[in-house]
XYZ file of C-alpha atoms in Angstrom:
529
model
C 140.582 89.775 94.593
C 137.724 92.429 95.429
C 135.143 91.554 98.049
C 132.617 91.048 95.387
C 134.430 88.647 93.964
C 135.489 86.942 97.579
C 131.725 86.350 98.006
C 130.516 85.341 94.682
C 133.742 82.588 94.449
C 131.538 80.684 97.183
C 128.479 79.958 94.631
C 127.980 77.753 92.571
C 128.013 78.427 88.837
C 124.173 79.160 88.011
C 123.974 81.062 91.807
C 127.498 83.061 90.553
C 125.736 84.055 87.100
C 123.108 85.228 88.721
C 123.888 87.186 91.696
C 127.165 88.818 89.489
C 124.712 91.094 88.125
C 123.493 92.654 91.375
C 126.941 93.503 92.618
C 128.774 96.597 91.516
C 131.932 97.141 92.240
C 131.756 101.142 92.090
C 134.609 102.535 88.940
C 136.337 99.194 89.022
C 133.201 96.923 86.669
C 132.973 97.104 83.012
C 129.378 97.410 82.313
C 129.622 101.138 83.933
C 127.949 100.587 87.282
C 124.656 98.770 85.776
C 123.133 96.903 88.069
C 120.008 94.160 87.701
C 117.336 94.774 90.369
C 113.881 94.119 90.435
C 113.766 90.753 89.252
C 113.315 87.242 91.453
C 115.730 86.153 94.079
C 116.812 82.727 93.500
C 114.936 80.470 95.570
C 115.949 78.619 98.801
C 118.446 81.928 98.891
C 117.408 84.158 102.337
C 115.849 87.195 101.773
C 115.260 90.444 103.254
C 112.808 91.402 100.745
C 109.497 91.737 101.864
C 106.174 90.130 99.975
C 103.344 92.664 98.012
C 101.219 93.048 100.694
C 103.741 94.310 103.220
C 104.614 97.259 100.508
C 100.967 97.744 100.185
C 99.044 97.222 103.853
C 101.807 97.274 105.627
C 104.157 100.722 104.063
C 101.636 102.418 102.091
C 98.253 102.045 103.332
C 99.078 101.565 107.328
C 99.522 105.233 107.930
C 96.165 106.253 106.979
C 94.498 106.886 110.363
C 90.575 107.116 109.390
C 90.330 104.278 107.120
C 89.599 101.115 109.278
C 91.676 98.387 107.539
C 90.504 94.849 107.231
C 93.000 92.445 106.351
C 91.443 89.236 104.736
C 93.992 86.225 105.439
C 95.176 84.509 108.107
C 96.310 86.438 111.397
C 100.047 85.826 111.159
C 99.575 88.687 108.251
C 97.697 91.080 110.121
C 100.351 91.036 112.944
C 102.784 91.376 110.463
C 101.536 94.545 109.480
C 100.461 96.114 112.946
C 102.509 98.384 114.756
C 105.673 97.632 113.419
C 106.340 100.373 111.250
C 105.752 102.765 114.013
C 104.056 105.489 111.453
C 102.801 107.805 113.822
C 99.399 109.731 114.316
C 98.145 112.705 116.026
C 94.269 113.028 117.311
C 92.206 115.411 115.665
C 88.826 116.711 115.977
C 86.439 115.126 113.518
C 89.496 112.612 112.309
C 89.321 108.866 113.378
C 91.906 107.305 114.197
C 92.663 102.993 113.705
C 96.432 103.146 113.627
C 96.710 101.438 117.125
C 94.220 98.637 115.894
C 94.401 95.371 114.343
C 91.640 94.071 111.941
C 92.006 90.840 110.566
C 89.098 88.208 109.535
C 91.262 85.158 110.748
C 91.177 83.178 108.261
C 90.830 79.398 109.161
C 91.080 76.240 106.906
C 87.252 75.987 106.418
C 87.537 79.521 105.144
C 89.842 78.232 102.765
C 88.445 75.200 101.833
C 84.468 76.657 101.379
C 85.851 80.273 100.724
C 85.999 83.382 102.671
C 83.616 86.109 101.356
C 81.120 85.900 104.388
C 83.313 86.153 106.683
C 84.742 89.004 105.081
C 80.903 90.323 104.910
C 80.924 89.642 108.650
C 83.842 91.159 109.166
C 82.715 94.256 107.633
C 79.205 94.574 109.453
C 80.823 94.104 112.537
C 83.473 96.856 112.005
C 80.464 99.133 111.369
C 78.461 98.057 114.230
C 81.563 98.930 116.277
C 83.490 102.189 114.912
C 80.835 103.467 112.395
C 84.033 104.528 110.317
C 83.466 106.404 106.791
C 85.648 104.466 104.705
C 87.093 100.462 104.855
C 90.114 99.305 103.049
C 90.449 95.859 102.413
C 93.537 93.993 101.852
C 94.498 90.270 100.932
C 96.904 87.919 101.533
C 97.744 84.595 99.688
C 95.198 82.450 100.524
C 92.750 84.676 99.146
C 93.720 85.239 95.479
C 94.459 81.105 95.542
C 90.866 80.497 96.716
C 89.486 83.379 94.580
C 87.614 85.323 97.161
C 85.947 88.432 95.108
C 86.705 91.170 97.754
C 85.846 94.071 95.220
C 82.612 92.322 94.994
C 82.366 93.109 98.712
C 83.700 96.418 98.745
C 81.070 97.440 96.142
C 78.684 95.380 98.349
C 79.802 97.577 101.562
C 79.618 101.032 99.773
C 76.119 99.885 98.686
C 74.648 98.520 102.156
C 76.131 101.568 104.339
C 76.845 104.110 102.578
C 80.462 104.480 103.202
C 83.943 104.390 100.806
C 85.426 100.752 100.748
C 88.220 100.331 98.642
C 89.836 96.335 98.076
C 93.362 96.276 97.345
C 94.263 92.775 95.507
C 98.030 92.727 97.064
C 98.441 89.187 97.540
C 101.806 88.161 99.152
C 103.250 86.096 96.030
C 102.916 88.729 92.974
C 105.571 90.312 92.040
C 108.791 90.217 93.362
C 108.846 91.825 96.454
C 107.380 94.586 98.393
C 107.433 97.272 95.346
C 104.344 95.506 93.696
C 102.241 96.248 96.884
C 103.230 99.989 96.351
C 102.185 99.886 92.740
C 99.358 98.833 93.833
C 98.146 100.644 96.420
C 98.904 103.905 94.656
C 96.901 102.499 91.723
C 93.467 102.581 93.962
C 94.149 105.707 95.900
C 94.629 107.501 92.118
C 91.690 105.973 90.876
C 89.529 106.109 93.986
C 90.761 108.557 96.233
C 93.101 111.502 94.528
C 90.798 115.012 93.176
C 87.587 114.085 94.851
C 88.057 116.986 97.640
C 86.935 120.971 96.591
C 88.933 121.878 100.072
C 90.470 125.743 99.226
C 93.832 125.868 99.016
C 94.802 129.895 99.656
C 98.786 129.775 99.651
C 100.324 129.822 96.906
C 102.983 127.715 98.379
C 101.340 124.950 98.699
C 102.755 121.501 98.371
C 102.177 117.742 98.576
C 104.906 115.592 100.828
C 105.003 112.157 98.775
C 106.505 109.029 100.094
C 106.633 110.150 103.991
C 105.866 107.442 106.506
C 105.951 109.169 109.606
C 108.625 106.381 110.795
C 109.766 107.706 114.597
C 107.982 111.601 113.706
C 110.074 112.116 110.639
C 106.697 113.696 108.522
C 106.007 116.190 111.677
C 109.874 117.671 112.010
C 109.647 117.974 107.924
C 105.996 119.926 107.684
C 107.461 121.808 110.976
C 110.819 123.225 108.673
C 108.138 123.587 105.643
C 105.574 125.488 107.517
C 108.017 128.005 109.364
C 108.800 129.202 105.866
C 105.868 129.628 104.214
C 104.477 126.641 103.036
C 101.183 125.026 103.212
C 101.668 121.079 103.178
C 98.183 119.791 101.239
C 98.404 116.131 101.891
C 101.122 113.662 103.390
C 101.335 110.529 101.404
C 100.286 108.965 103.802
C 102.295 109.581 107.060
C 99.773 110.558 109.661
C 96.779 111.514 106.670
C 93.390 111.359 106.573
C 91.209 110.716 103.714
C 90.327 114.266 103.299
C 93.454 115.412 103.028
C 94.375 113.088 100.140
C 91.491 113.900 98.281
C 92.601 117.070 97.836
C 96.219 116.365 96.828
C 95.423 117.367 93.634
C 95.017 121.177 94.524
C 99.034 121.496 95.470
C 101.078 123.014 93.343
C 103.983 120.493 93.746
C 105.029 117.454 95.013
C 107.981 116.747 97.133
C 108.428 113.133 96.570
C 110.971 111.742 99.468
C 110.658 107.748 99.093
C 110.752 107.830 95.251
C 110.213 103.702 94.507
C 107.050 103.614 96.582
C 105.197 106.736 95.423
C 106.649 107.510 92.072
C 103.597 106.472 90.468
C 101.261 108.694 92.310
C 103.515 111.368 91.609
C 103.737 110.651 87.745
C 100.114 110.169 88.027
C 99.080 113.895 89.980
C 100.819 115.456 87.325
C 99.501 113.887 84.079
C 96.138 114.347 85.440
C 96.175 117.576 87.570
C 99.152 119.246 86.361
C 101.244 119.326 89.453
C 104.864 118.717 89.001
C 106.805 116.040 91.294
C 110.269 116.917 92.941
C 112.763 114.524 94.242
C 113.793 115.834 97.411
C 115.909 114.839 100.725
C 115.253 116.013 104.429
C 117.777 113.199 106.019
C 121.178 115.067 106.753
C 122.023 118.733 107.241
C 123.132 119.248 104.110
C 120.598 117.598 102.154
C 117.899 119.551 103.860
C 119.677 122.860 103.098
C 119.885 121.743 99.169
C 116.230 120.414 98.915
C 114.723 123.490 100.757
C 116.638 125.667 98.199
C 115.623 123.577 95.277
C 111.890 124.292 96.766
C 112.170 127.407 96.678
C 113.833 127.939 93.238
C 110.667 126.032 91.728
C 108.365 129.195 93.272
C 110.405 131.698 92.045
C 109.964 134.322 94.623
C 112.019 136.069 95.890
C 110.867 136.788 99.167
C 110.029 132.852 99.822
C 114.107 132.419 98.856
C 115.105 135.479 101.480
C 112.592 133.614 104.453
C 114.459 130.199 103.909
C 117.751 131.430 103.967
C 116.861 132.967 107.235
C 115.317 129.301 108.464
C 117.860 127.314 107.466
C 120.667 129.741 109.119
C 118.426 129.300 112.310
C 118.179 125.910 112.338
C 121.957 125.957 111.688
C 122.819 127.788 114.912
C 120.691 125.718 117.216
C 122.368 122.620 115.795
C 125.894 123.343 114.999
C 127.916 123.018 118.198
C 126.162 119.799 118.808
C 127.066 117.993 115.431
C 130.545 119.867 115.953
C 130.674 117.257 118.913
C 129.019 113.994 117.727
C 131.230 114.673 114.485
C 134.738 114.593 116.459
C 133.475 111.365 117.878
C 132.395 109.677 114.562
C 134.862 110.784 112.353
C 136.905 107.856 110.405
C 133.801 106.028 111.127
C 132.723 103.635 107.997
C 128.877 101.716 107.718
C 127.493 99.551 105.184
C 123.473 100.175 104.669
C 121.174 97.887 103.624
C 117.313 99.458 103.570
C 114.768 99.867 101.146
C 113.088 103.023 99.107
C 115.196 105.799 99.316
C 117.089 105.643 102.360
C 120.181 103.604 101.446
C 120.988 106.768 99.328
C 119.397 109.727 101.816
C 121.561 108.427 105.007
C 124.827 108.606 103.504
C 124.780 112.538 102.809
C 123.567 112.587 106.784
C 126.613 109.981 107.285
C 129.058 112.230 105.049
C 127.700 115.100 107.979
C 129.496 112.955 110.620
C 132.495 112.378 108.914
C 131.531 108.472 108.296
C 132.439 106.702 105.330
C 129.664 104.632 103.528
C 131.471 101.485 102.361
C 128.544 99.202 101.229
C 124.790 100.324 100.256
C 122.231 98.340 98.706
C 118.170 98.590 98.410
C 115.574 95.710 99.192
C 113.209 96.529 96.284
C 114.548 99.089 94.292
C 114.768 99.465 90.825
C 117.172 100.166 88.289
C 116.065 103.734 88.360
C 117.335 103.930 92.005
C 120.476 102.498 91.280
C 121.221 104.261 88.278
C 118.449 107.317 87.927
C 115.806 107.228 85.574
C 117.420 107.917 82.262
C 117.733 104.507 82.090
C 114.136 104.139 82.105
C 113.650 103.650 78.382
C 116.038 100.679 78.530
C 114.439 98.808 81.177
C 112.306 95.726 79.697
C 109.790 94.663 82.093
C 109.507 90.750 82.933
C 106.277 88.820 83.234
C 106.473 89.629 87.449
C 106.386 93.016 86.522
C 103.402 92.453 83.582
C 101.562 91.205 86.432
C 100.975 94.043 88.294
C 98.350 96.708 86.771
C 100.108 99.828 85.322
C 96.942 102.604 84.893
C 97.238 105.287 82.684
C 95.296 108.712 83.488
C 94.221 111.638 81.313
C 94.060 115.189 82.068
C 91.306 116.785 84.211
C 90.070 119.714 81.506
C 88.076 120.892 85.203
C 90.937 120.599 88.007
C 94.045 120.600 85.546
C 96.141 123.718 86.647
C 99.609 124.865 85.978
C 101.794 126.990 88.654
C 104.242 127.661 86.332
C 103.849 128.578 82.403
C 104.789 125.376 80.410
C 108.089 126.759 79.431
C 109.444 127.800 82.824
C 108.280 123.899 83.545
C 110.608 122.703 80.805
C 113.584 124.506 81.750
C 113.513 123.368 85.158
C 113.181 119.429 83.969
C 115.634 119.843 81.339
C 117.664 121.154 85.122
C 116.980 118.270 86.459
C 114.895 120.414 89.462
C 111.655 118.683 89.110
C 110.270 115.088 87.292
C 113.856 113.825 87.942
C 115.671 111.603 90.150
C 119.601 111.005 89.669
C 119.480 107.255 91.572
C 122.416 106.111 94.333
C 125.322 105.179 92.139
C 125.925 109.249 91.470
C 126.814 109.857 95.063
C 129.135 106.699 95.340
C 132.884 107.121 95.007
C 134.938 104.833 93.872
C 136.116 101.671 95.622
C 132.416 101.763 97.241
C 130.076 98.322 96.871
C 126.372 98.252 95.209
C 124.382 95.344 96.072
C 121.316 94.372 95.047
C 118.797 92.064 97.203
C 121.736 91.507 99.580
C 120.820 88.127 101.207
C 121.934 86.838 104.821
C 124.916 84.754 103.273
C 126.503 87.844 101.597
C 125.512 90.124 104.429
C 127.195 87.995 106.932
C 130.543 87.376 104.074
C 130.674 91.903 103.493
C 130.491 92.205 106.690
C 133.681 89.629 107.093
C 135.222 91.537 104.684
C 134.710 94.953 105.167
C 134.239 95.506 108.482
C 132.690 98.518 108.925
C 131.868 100.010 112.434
C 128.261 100.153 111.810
C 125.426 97.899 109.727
C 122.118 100.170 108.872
C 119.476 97.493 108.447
C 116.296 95.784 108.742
C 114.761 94.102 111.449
C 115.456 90.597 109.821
C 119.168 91.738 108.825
C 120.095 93.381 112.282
C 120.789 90.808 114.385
C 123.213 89.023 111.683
C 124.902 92.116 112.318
C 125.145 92.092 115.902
C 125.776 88.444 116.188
C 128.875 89.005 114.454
C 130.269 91.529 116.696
C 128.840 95.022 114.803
C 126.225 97.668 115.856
C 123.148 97.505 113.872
C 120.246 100.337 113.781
C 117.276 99.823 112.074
C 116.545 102.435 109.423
C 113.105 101.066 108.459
C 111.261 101.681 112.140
C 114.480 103.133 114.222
C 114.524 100.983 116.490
C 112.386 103.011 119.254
C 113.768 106.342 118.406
C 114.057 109.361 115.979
C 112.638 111.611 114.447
C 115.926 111.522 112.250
C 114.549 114.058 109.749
C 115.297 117.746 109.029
C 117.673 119.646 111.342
C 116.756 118.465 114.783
C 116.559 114.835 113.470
C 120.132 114.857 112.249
C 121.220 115.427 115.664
C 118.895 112.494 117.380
C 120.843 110.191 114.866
C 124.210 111.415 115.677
C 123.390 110.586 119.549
C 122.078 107.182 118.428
C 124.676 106.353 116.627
C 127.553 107.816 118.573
C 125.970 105.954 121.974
C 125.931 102.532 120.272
C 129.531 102.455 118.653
C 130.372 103.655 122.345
C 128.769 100.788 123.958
C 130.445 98.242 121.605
C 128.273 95.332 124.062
C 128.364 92.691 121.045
C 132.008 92.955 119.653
C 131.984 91.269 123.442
C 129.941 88.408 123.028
C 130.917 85.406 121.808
C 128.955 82.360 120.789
C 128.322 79.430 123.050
C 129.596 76.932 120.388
C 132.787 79.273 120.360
C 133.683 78.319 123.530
C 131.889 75.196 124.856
C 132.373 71.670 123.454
C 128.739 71.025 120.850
C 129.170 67.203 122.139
C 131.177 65.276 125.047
C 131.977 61.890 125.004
C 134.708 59.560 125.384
C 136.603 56.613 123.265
C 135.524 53.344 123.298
C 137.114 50.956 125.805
C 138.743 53.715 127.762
């Protein structure tokens, strides 16, 4: 009996149906590694999915240091979404900066009851009274699309009485099906609202967009350091460490390097149909991954003397990193881990795993889609559900003004019909045999793998880890790091390798055992003795 099948014999019937179809057992399946994802996890089942607004305020829109973000709801959601994510920011002259603020209108039950639109207003007045900031995002939780509060009606009311950009983002907890429909929807206002309105010059030739980078632990600075020692000009972040101003001039790149592909692939999609800039999947987690997407880059420009200056990079980086991976390799070697993360880093860690000589036994993704899983030719196939209706899909037509091409059209086609650029081959491709796919892993199955497979290392969540550890097995974060990285790039590879190789080293919860595993639950004694 597989492990798949060790875990599902524990449901019930209709729970067995169901979750059957999120489990792949990698070359031993018959529907040929398909996989359901994106679709509603069974309720009174435990999650690790997140809710809309986390993938919007909280992953998408966080990292944007000069817009002040008001959250309209009730405090428990604006903590939710402050500070954990640990996107970074740098100062700069002229650039706000809110990232180490919390803005929240507090939401009480009068609010709810009599509705919350002037507090909102006062909310807003008092934000400019204090920080005098240029633009105002606001985002809503539950309560607020129950009630019906009109918070575009306010933004328009805000842009009107000062002057300034306010943008409302209707990413109420309960649409959609998890975090993914926040993403949809924050990239749907920055496209309509934000993207092309910059005329900033762009002189380099090599100039690119970095999609779908968070910042998480430093990872966007170690990236645009590699990018810039070799020539290229990085336009706009989306939307680790940004500001406004640079993502209004996104537009003016000449492609996109899209690294978390489920949370910014309609941005991408979007730049291009609009502005003509192609979108690249790309990878800077892992030694090897870095080497192939900074080659890939610089087979899209086509010069020569761009390929010649990265060769010489990457065989730089290479030297100053070597003898230490040579060492945190002889220690990890043999090693396996099971990961369980969201976006694009279940698949991106295990070619930086594969770099240590550990085995990936187990990966899954929180909010993925089948196109992770599987890549995107199965896009035509996919039927969307009435979760996925619900969330606004714009379409965009092509700027005749700010539409430019880098390439001729036909250079463009060869390189898709390559798979270079507008492509993205999904996990499953980089899975051997034997491996496990899950889907929407819950904290039953996590806790029954993890029984099962044993592996010497579970690369999590923050709600996931501690199942982990409580059952005897390290745990690192991948969505924050825990308090460390960068894990990006060169230098980043070797931060994780120390990480990793000091916690399977200081195996301090394979020694702790549960109270209940050794002391009685209840004493007593017999009746009459």
């Amino acid at each position: 009996m597989s492990a798949v099948d060790k875990v599902l014999d524990q449901y019930n019937s209709r729970v067995y149906k169901n979750r059957k179809e999120h489990m792949v057992d990698i070359g031993n399946n018959e529907n040929d590694n398909q996989i359901a994802a994106n679709v509603r996890t069974i309720p009174g089942i435990i999650t690790q999915r997140g809710c809309c607004y986390a993938g919007c305020k909280g992953v998408v829109l966080g990292p944007i240091k000069d817009a002040l973000q008001i959250v309209h709801g009730p405090i428990g959601c604006s903590f939710y979404a402050w500070g954990t994510r640990r996107h970074k920011g740098k100062k700069e002259e002229g650039v706000d900066n809110y990232l180490q603020y919390c803005f929240s209108t507090d939401m009480q039950e009068p609010d709810i009851v009599f509705g919350g639109e002037k507090k909102l207003k006062q909310s807003i007045t008092e934000a400019m009274d204090l920080f005098h900031p240029s633009t105002i995002f606001i985002c809503s939780t539950c309560p607020v699309g129950l009630i019906g509060d009109d918070i575009h009606a306010v933004a328009k009311w805000a842009e009107n009485e000062y002057g300034i950009k306010c943008i409302a983002y209707s990413c109420e907890g309960y649409k959609g099906v998890s975090q993914s429909a926040g993403h949809h929807i924050a990239n749907n206002q920055i496209m309509r609202y934000v993207i092309g309105e910059g005329d900033r010059e762009v002189k380099n030739k090599f100039s690119v967009n970095l999609l779908g980078e968070y910042n998480i632990g430093g990872d966007g600075w170690e990236t645009e350091r590699i990018l810039k020692r070799i020539g290229y000009e990085v336009v706009a972040t989306f939307t680790g460490d940004s500001s406004m101003e640079d993502l209004k001039n996104a537009h003016r790149a000449n492609l996109s390097l899209v690294q978390c592909h489920r949370s910014i692939n309609y941005i991408a999609e979007m730049i291009e149909e609009k502005y003509g800039t192609p979108w690249m999947k790309v990878n800077f987690i892992g030694v090897k991954g870095t080497i192939g997407t900074l080659r890939k880059i610089a087979k899209f420009f086509q010069d020569e003397e761009l390929i010649k200056r990265t060769e010489e990079v990457i065989a730089d980086e290479l030297g100053l990193i070597q003898d230490d991976m040579a060492y945190y390799k002889s220690k990890l070697k043999g090693k396996t881990a099971a990961i369980y993360v969201g976006g694009s880093r279940a698949h991106h860690y295990q070619f930086l795993l594969h770099d240590l000589g550990v085995n990936t036994v187990l990966a899954g993704y929180e909010f993925g889609h089948r196109d992770e899983y599987e890549g995107r030719e199965v896009l035509p196939f996919v039927k969307p559900d009435a979760d996925s209706k619900n969330i606004e899909s714009i379409t965009v037509e092509p700027d005749t003004e700010k539409y430019h091409l880098y390439l001729p059209k036909e250079e463009l086609e060869k390189l898709k019909e390559e798979k270079v650029i507008d492509y993205y081959g999904g996990l499953v491709k980089d899975m051997p045999d034997g491996t496990f796919m899950i889907d929407d892993l819950n904290h039953f199955e996590t806790e029954e793998f993890l029984k099962i497979l044993k592996p010497d290392i579970f690369f999590s969540g923050i709600k996931d880890k501690f199942v982990a550890q409580k059952s005897g097995i390290l745990s690192r974060q991948l969505h924050s790091y825990d308090y460390s990285g960068p894990y990006a790039g060169f230098r980043g590879a070797v931060n994780f390798a120390r990480d990793v190789t000091m916690g399977i080293y200081t195996p301090a919860w394979s020694f702790v055992k549960a109270p209940w595993k050794t002391v009685p639950i209840l004493t007593g004694t017999f009746g009459g003795e």
